[in-house]
Coordinates of C-alpha atoms in Angstrom, one line a residue:
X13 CA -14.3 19.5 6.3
X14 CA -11.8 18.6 3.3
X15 CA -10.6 15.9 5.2
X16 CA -13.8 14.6 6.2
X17 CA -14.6 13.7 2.5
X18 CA -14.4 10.5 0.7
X19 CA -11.9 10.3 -2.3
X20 CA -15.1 10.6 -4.5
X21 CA -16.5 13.6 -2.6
X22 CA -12.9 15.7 -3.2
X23 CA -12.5 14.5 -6.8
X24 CA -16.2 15.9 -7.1
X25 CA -16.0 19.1 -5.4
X26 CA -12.8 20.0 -7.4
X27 CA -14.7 18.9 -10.5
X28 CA -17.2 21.4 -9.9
X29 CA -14.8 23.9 -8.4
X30 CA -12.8 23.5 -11.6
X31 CA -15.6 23.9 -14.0
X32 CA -17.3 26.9 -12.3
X33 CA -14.0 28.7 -12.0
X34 CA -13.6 28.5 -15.8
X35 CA -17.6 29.6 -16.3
X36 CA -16.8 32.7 -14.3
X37 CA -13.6 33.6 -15.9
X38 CA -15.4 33.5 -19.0
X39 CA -18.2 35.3 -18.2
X40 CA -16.0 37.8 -16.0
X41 CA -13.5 38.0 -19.2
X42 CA -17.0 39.4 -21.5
X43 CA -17.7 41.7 -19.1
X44 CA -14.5 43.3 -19.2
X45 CA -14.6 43.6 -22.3
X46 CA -18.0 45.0 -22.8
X47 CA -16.7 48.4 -21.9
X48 CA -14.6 49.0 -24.5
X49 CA -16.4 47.4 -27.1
X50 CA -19.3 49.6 -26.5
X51 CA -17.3 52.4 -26.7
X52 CA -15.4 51.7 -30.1
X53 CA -19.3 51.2 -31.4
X54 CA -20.4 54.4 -30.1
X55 CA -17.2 56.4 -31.4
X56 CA -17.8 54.3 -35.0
X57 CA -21.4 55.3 -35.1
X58 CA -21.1 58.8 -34.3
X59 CA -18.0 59.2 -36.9
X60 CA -20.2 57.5 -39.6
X61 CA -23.1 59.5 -39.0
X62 CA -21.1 62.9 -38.7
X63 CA -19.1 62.4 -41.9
X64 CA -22.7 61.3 -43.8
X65 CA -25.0 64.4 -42.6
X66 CA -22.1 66.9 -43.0
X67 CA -22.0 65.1 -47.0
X68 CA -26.0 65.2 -46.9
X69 CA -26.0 69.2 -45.5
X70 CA -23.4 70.5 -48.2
X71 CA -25.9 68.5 -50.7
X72 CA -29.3 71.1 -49.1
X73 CA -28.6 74.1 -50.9
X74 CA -29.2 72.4 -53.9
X75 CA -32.3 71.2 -52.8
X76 CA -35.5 72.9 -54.2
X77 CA -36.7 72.9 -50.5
X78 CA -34.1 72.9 -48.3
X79 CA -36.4 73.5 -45.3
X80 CA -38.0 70.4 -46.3
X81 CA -35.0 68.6 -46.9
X82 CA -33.6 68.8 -43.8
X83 CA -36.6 68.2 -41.7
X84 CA -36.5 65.0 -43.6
X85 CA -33.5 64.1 -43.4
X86 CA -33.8 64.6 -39.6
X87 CA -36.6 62.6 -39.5
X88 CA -35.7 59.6 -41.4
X89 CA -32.1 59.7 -39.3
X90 CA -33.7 59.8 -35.9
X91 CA -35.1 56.2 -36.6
X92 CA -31.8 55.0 -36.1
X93 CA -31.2 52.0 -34.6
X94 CA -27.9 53.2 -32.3
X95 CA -27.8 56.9 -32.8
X96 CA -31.1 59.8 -32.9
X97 CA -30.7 63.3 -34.7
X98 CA -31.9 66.2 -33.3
X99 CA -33.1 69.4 -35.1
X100 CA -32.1 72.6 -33.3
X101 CA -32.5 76.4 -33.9
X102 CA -29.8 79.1 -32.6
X103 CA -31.2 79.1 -29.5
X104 CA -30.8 75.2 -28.5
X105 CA -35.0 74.8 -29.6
X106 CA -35.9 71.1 -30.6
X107 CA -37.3 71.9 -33.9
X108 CA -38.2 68.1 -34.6
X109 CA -40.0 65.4 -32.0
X110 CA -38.1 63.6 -30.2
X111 CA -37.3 59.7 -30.3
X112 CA -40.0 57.5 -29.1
X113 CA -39.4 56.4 -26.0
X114 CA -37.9 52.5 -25.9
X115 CA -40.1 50.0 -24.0
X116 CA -38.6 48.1 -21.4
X117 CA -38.9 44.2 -22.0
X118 CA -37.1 41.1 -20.7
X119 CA -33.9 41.8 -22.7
X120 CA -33.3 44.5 -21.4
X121 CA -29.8 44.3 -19.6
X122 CA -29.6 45.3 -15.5
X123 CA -28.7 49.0 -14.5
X124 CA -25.3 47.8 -13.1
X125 CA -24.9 46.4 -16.3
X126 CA -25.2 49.4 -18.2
X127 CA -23.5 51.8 -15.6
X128 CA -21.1 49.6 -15.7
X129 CA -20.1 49.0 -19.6
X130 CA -21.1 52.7 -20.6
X131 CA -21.8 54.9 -17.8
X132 CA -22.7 58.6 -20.5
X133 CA -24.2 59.1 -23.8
X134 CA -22.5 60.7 -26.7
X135 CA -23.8 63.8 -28.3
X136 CA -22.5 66.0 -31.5
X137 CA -23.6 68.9 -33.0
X138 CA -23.2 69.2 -36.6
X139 CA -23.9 73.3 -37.5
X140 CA -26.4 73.4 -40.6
X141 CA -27.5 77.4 -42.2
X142 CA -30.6 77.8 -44.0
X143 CA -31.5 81.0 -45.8
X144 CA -29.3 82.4 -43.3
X145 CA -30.9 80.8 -40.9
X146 CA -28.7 79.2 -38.4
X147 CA -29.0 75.7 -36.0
X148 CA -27.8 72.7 -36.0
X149 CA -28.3 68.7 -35.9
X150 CA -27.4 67.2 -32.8
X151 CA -26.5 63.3 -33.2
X152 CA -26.8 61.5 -30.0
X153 CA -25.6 57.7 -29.5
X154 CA -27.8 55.0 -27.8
X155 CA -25.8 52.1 -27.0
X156 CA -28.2 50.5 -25.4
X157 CA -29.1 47.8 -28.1
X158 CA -25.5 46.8 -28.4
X159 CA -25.7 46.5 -24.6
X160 CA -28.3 44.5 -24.5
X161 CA -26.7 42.4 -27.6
X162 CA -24.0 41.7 -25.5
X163 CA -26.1 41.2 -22.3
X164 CA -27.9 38.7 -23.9
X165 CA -24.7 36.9 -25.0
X166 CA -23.2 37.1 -21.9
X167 CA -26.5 35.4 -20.2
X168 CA -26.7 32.9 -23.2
X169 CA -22.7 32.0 -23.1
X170 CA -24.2 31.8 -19.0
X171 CA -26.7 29.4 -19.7
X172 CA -25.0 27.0 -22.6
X173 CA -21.8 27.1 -20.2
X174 CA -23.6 25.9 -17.3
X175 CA -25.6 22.9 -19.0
X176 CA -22.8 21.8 -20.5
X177 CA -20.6 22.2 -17.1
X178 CA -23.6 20.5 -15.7
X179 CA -23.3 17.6 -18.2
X180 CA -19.7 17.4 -18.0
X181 CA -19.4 17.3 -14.2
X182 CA -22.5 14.5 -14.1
X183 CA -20.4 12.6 -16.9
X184 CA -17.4 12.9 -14.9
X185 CA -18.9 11.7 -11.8
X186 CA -20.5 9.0 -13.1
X187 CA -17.1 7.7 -15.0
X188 CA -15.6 8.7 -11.5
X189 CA -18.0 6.4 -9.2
X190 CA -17.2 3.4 -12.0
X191 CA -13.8 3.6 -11.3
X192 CA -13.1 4.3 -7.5
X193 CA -16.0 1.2 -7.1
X194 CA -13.7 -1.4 -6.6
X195 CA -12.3 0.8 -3.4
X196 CA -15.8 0.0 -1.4
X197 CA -15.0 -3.7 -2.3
X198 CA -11.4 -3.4 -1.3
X199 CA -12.2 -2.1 2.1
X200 CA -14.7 -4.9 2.8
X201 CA -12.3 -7.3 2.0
X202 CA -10.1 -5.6 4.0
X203 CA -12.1 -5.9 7.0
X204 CA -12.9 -9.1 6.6
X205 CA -8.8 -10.2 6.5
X206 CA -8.8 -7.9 9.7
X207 CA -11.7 -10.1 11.2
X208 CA -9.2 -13.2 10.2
X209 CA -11.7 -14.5 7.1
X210 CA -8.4 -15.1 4.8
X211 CA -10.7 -16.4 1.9
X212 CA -12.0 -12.5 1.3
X213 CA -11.7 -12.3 -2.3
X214 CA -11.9 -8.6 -4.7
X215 CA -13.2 -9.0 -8.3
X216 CA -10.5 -7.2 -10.0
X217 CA -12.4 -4.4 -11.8
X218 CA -12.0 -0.3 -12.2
X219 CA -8.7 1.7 -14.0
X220 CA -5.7 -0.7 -14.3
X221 CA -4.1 0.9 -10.9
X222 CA -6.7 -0.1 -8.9
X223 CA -7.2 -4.6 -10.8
X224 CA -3.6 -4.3 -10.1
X225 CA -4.2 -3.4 -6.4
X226 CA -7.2 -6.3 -6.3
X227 CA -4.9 -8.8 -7.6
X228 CA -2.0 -8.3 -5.2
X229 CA -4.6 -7.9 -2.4
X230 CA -6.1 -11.5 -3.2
X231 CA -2.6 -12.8 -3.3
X232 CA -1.9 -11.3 0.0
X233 CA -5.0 -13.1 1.3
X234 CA -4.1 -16.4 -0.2
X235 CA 0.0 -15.4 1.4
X236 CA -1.8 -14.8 5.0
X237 CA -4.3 -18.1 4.7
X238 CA -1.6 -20.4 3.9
X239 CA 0.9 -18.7 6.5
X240 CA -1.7 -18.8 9.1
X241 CA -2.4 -22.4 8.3
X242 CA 0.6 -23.5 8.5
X243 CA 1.5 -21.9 11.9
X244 CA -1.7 -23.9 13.1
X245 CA 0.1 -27.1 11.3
X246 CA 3.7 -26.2 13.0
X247 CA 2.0 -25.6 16.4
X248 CA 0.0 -28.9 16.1
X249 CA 3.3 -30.7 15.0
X250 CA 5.2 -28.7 17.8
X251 CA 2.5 -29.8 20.6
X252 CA 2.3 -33.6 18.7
X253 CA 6.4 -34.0 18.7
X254 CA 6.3 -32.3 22.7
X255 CA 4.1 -35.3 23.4
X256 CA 6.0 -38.0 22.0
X257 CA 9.4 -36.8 23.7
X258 CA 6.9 -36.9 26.4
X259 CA 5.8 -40.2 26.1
X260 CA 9.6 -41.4 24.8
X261 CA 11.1 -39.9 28.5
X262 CA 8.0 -41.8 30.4
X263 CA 8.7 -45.0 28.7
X264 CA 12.4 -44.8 29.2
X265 CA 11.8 -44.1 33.1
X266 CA 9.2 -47.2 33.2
X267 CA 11.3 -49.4 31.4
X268 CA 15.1 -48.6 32.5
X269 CA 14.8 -46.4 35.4
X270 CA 12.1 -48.9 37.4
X271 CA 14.0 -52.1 37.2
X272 CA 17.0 -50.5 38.2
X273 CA 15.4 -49.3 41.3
X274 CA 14.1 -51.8 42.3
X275 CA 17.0 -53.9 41.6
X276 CA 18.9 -51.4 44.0
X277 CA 15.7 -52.0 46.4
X278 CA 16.2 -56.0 46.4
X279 CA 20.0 -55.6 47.0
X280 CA 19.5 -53.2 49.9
X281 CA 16.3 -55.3 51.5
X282 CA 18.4 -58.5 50.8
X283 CA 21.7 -56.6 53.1
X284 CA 19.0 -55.0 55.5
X285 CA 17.7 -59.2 56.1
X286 CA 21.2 -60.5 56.7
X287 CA 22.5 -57.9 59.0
X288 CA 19.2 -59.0 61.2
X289 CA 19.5 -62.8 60.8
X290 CA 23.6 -61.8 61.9
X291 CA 24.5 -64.1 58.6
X292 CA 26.5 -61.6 56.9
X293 CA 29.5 -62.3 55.5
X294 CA 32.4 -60.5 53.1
X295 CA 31.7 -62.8 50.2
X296 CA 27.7 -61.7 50.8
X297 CA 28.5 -58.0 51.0
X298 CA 30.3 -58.0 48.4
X299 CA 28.1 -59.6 45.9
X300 CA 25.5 -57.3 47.0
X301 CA 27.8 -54.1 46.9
X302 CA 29.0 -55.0 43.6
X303 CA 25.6 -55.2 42.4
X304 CA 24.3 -52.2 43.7
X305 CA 27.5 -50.5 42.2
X306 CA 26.6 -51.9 39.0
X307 CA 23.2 -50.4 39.3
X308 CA 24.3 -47.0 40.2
X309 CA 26.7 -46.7 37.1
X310 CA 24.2 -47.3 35.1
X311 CA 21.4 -45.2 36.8
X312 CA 24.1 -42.7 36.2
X313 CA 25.0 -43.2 32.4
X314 CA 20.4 -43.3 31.9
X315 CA 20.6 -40.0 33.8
X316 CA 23.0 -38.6 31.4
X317 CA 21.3 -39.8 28.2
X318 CA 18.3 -38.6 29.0
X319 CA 20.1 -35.4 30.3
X320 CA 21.7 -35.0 27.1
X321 CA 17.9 -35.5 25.1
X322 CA 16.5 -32.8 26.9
X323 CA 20.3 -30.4 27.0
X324 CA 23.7 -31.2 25.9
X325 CA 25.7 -31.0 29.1
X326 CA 28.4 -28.9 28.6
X327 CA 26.9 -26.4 26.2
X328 CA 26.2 -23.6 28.6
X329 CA 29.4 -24.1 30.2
X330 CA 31.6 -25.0 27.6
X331 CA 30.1 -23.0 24.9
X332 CA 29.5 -24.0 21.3
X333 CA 32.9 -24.6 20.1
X334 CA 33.6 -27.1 22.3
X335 CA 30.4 -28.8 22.8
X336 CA 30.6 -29.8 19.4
X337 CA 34.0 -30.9 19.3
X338 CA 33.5 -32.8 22.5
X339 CA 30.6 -34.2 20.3
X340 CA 32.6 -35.1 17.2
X341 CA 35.2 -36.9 19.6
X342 CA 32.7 -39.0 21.1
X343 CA 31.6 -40.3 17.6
X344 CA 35.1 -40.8 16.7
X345 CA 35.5 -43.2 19.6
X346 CA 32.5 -44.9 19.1
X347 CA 33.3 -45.2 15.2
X348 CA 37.0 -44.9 13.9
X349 CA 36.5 -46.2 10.6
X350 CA 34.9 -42.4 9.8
X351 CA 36.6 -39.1 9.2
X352 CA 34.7 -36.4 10.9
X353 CA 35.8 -32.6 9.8
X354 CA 34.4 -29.8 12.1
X355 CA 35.4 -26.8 11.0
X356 CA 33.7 -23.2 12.8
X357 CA 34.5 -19.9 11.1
X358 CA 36.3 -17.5 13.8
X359 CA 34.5 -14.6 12.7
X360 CA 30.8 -16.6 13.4
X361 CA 30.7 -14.4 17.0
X362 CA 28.2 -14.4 19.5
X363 CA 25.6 -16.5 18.7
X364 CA 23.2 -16.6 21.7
X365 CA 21.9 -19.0 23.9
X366 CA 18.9 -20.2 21.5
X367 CA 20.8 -20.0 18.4
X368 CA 23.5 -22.2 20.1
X369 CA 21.2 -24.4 21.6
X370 CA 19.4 -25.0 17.9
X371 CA 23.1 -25.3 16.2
X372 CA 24.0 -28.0 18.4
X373 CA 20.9 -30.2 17.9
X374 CA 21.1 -30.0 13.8
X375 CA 24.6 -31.5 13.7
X376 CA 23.4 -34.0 16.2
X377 CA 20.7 -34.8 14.7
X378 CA 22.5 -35.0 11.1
X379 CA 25.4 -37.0 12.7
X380 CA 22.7 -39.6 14.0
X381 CA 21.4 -40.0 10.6
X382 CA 24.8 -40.4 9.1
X383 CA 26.3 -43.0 11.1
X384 CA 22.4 -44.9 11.4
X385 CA 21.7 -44.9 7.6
X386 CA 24.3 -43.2 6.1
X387 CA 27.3 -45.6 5.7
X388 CA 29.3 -42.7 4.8
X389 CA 33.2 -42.8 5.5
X390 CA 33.5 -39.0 5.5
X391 CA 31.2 -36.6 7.3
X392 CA 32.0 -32.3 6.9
X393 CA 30.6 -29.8 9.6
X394 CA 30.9 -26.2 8.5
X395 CA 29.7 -23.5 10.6
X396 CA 30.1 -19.9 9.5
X397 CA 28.3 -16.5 9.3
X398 CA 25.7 -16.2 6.3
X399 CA 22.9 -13.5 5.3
X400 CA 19.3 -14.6 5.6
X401 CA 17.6 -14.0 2.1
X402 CA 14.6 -11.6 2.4
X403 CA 14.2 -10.7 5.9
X404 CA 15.8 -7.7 6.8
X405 CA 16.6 -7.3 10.4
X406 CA 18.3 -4.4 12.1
X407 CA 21.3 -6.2 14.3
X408 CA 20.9 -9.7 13.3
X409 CA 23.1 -11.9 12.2
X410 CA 23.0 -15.7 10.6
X411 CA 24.6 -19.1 10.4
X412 CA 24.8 -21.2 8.5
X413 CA 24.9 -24.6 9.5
X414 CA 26.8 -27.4 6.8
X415 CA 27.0 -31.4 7.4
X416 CA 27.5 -33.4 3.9
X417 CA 28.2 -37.0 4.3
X418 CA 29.6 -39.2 1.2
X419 CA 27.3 -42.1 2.0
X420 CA 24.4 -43.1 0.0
X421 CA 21.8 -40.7 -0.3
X422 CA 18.2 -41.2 0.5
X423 CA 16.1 -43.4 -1.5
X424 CA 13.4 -41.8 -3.8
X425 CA 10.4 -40.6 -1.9
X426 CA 11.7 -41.3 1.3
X427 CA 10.3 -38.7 3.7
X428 CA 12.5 -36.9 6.9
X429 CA 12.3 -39.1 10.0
X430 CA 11.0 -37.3 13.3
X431 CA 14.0 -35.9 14.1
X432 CA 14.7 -33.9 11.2
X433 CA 11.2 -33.0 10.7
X434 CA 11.0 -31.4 14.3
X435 CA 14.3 -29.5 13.7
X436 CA 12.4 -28.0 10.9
X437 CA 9.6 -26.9 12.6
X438 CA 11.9 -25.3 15.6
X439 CA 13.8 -23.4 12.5
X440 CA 10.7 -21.7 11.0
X441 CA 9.5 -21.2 14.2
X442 CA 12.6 -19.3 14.7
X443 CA 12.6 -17.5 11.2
X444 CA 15.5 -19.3 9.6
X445 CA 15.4 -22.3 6.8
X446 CA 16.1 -26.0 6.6
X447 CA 17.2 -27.9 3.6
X448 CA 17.7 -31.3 3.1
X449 CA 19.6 -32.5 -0.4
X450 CA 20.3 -36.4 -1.5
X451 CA 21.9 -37.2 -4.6
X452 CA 24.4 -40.3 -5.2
X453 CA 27.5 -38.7 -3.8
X454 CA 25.7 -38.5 -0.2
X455 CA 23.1 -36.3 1.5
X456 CA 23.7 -32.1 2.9
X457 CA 22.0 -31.0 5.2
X458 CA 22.1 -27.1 5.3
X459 CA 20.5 -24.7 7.9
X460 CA 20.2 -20.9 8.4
X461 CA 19.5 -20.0 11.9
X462 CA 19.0 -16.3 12.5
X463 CA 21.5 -15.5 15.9
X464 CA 21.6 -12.9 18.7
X465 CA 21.1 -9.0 17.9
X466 CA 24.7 -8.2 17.6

């Protein structure tokens, strides 16, 4: 059942547990105590009443009457509010009348009650002699008016306790509700994120706690609509780039690959005419041979580009070391003026197959840029291992990825071509970061590219 109720329902229930367990204790505590303060009554009244009719009975034989005297006395004592006197010959004879009876009424306490707080009445005889005549006054308590006094404090304390426990808990609940509202509105919003609405907003609103919790759960909404919108942006950019290398291969194909086959096509057609018509001849074969050779070679050095587009040759076999030396020689060839310094950290490790893959395309892709716009005369490649700043993953590592060039920056406002764009995009995608930097001493491009579980 306890775990059945809302937060409200417990905070209520042990409201109202709370404040009836401190009504009862009270009430329990003046119950205990009613027995012995009925008793210290009793014993008081009887003292008192003792010590005053033995005063009042050494006072009767001055009397004129003492007969008289003391059935006065007797009878103006046994009006009494907590004790009755008795008048009593030798032989135990009630020489005066009794007490009136008390009436039963609505104050009157319960007979548990008053078994309970003083279970026997008190009686004393006081001998008195007249004439020679013996008896004696009997004084017997009756506690039942302080009884009933307390009875009738322990059912007003009863009553008072419980409106006021009733107010307080009612106050309570109400100031409780006011407060724990802004969980009804934090659990549609939560729904509504779970249903993928990311504009679900929470009027801030209760005990500071709770505004505090509203505030962070609106940023958290804002966090997952702009995350969520820019995956649909990279995924849109991923499929738009996919189509233009698409569309960059088919061109390439139609443009080079076509004319050289069907350059090799005339050549062979123009061999397969001669040999019929018998008019070969070595100079003939030759031309045509040559030709077709010269076609092939550069069917072959097309094939290798485009191989090289869509995966370095040499990566998986090589590995990344050397695939990007073998890639930093080639631009050393092709320009000497340039100093090119690749430097890998030996303690970089295992990397992966993605990781090197992703490595291998940023420094291309930076290279590209430096020796297309660059018009550097040095160009750095570091490589080494780095920690990735807030993610936290059990077995992963990080590089970091380093190409500065000293040539003349980018021009203010210029955007990131395709190239660098799309490396950006296959970084995120992979849960690292891409930075770009120009300033007048050259452009750095810096990467952090989470690797292989180690």
């Amino acid at each position: 059942m306890w775990q059945n109720l809302s937060l409200r329902g417990r905070i209520n229930l042990l409201l109202a547990l709370v404040l009836a367990l401190g009504l009862g204790v009270n009430i329990a505590r003046q119950v205990a105590e009613a027995g012995p303060r009925v008793q210290a009554e009793d014993q008081s009244v009887i003292r008192l009443a003792r010590e005053f009719i033995e005063m009042i009975v050494a006072e009767l034989k001055e009397a004129p009457d003492p007969d008289a005297r003391l059935n006065q006395i007797a009878h103006d004592l046994n009006r009494k509010r907590h004790i009755s006197i008795a008048l009593r010959d030798a032989a135990g004879n009630a020489l005066t009348p009794p007490r009136a009876g008390e009436d039963d009424d609505a104050r009157a306490p319960p007979a548990w009650f008053v078994s309970l707080v003083h279970p026997e009445q008190t009686a004393v005889s006081v001998p008195v002699s007249i004439h020679g005549n013996p008896g004696s006054l009997v004084i017997t308590s009756h506690p039942n008016d302080e009884i009933a006094e307390i009875w009738d404090g322990i059912v007003t304390q009863l009553e008072i306790g419980s409106a006021i426990a009733l107010a307080l808990f009612l106050v309570t609940m109400t100031v409780v509700s006011r407060a724990l509202k802004p969980l009804e509105s934090l659990s549609q919003a939560m729904i509504a994120l779970e249903a993928g609405r990311y504009d679900a907003r929470v009027a801030p609103g209760g005990a500071p706690e709770l505004a505090a919790i509203c505030t962070r759960l609106n940023h958290l909404a804002a966090t997952l609509g702009e995350a969520v919108e820019e995956k649909r942006r990279l995924a849109e950019r991923a499929v738009s780039l996919q189509d233009r290398e698409r569309k960059e291969i088919a061109r390439e194909l139609h443009d080079e690959f076509g004319p050289y086959l069907f350059s090799l096509r005339a050549h062979a057609s123009a061999l397969a005419k001669l040999s019929e018509a018998r008019e070969l001849s070595a100079e003939t074969v030759r031309k045509h041979g040559g030709a077709i050779l010269e076609q092939v070679n550069a069917l072959q050095q097309f094939n290798r580009r485009v191989l090289e587009r869509l995966r370095p040759v040499g990566l998986a076999e090589l590995g990344l070391r050397q695939a990007l030396e073998a890639l930093s020689r080639l631009w050393r060839e092709s320009h000497p003026d340039v100093r090119i310094e690749t430097t890998i950290s030996p303690e970089l490790g295992v990397t992966g197959e993605t990781a090197d893959l992703t490595i291998y395309r940023i420094v291309q892709e930076a290279l590209t840029n430096v020796f297309r716009h660059a018009r550097a005369t040095s160009v750095n490649v570091t490589i080494e291992p780095a920690e990735l700043p807030g993610v936290a993953r059990e077995g992963r590592g990080c590089a970091r990825v380093r190409v500065c060039d000293n040539g003349r920056g980018m021009e203010e406002g210029q955007k990131l071509g395709f190239g660098l764009v799309g490396m950006r995009e296959r970084i995120l995608a992979l849960g690292g970061t891409l930075n770009v930097a120009s300033s007048e001493g050259g452009v750095t491009v810096e990467a952090l590219i989470p690797t292989a579980a180690s």
